[in-house]
Coordinates of C-alpha atoms in Angstrom, one line a residue:
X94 CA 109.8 246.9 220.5
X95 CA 106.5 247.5 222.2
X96 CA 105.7 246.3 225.7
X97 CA 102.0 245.0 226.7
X98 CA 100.6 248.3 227.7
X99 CA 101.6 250.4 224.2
X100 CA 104.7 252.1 225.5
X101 CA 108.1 252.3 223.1
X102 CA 110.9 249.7 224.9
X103 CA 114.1 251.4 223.3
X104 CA 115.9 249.1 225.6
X105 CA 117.9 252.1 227.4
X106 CA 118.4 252.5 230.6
X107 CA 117.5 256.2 232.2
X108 CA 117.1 258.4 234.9
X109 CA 114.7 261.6 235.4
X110 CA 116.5 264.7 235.1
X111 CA 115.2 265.9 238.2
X112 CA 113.0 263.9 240.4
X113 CA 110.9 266.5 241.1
X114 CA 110.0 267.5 237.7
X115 CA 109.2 265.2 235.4
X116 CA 108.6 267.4 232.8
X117 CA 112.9 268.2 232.7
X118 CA 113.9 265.0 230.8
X119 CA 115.6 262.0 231.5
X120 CA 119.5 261.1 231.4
X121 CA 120.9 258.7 229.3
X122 CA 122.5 255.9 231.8
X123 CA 123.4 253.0 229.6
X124 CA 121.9 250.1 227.4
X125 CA 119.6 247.4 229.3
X126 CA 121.3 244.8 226.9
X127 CA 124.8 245.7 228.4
X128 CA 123.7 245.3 231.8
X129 CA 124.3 241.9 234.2
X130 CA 124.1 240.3 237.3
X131 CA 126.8 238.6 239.2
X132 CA 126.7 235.5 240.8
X133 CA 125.7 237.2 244.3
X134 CA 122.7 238.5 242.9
X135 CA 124.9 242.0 242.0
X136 CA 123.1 243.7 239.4
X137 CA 126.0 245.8 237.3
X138 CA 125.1 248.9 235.4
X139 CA 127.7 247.8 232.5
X140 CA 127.7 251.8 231.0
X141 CA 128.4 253.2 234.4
X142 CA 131.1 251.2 235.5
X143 CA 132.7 251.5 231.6
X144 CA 132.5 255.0 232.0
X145 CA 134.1 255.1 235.3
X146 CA 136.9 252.7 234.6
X147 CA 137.8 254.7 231.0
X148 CA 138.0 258.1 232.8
X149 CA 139.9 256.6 235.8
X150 CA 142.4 254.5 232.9
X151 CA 143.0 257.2 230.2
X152 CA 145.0 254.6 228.1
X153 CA 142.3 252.7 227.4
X154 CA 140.4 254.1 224.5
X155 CA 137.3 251.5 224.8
X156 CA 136.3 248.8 226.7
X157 CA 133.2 245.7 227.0
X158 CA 132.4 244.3 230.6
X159 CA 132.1 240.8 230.9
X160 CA 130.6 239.6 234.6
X161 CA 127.2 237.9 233.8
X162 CA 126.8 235.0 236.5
X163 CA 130.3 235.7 237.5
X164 CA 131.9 236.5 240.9
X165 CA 133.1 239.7 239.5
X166 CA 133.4 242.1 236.7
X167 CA 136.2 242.2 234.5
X168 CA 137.1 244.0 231.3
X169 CA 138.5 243.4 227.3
X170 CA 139.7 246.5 226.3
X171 CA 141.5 249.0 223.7
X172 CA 144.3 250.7 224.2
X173 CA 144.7 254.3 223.2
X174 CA 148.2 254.0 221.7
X175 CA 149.0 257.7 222.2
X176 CA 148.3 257.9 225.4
X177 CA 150.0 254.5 226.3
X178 CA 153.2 256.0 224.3
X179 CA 153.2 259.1 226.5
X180 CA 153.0 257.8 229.9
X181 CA 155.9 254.7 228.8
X182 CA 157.6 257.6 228.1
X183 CA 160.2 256.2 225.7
X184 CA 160.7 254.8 222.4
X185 CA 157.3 254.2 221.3
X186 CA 157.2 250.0 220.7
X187 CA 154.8 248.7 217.9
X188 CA 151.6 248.6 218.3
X189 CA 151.5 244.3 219.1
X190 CA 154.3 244.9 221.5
X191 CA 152.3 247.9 223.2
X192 CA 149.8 245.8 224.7
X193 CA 152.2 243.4 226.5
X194 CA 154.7 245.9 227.6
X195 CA 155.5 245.5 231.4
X196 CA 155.6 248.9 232.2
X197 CA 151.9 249.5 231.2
X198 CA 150.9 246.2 232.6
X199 CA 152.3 248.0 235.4
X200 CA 150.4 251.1 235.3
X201 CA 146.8 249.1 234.5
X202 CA 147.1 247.3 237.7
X203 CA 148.0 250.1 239.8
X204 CA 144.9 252.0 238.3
X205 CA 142.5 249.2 238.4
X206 CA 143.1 249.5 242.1
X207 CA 142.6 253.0 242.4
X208 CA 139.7 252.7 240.5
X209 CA 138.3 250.0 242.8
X210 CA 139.2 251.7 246.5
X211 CA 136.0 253.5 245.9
X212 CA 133.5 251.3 244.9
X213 CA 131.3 248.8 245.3
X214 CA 131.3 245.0 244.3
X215 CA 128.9 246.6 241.3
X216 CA 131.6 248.8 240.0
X217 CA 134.9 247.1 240.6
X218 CA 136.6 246.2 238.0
X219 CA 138.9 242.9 239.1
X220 CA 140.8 241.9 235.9
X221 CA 141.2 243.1 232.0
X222 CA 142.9 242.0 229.3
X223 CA 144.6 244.3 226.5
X224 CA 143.2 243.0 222.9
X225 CA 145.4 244.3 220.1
X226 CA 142.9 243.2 217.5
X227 CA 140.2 246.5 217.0
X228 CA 136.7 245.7 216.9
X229 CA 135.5 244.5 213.4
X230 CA 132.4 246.5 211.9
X231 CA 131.9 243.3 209.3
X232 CA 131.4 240.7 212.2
X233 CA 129.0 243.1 214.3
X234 CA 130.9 244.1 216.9
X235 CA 130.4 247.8 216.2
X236 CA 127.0 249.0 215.6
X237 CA 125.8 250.9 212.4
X238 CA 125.6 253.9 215.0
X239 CA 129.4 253.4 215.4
X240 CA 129.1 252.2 219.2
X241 CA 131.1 248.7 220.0
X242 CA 128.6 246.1 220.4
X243 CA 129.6 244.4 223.9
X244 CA 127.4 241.3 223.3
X245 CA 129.1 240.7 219.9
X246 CA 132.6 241.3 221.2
X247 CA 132.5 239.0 224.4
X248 CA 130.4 236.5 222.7
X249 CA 133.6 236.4 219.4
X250 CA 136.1 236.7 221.9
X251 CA 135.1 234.4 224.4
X252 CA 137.8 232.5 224.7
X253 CA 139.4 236.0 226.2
X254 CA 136.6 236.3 228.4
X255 CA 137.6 232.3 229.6
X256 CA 141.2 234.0 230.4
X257 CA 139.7 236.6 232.4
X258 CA 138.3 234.4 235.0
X259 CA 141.1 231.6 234.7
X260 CA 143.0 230.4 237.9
X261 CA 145.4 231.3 238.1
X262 CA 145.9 234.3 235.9
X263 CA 147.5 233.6 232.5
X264 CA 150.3 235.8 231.2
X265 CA 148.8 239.0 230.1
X266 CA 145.5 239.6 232.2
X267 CA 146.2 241.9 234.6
X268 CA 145.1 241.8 237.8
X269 CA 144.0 245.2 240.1
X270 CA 146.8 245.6 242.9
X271 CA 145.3 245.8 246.2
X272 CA 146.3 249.0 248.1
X273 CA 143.9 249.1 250.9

């Protein structure tokens, strides 16, 4: 956990506080390990844009990033089944018929779009896929610190990832809508 010179590697990613004054602390901005680079050479900040993408998609309640030597980021992610409910605005389904439900299918598209007018090839986010099965503490994809392990989950579920950059699209990963 030590580099060459001495100095601590904790392996996260951080910013000073204020540029000016070192002495004010630095901002937490992610974990190195999460981090990639696309096939152009894009290096993706993999906290940033998950951090982006679940405040622009409230019905997702967690999400991994997979893009390493990709064209393009894309995302396995959790719904949050209460907040899916809400916005289908109906009789809630069951949870396994949640994640396919057309009308939310819908709604991810049109939001992964909105998400993406704004950014860069680094933050879009181009295709995700609903997973109904949680994270599982016992095969490591959530840390003893209670975080999900994105390594652990792409690398278990990469047959998912495999649908994510499939062409064409299978049934169920859903694509961002362009609006611009």
């Amino acid at each position: 956990a030590f580099d060459e010179d001495g100095f601590y590697r904790a392996g996260d990613a951080v910013a000073l506080a204020d540029p000016g004054d070192p002495g004010a602390g630095l901002l937490f901005r992610g974990r190195l390990a999460e981090d990639c680079k696309l096939a152009t050479g894009t290096f993706v900040r993999a906290g940033a844009v998950r951090t982006a993408l679940l405040s622009a998609v409230p019905v997702l309640s967690d999400a991994v990033l997979a893009g390493e030597d990709r064209t393009c980021v894309c995302a396995l992610a959790w719904l949050n089944a209460a907040e899916a409910r809400k916005l289908l605005g109906e009789d809630p389904p069951a949870d396994a018929d949640l994640v396919s439900h057309p009308g939310l299918h819908e709604f991810l598209a049109r939001a992964l779009a909105e998400h993406n007018d704004d950014a860069g090839s680094s933050a879009r986010v181009e295709r995700l896929l609903v997973m109904a099965r949680p994270a599982e503490l016992d095969a490591g994809e959530i840390t003893d610190k209670g975080y999900v392990n994105q390594r652990k989950v792409l690398a278990r579920r990469a047959a998912l990832v495999e649908m994510l950059y499939a062409e064409p699209a299978p049934p169920g990963v859903i694509a961002a809508e362009r609006t611009k």
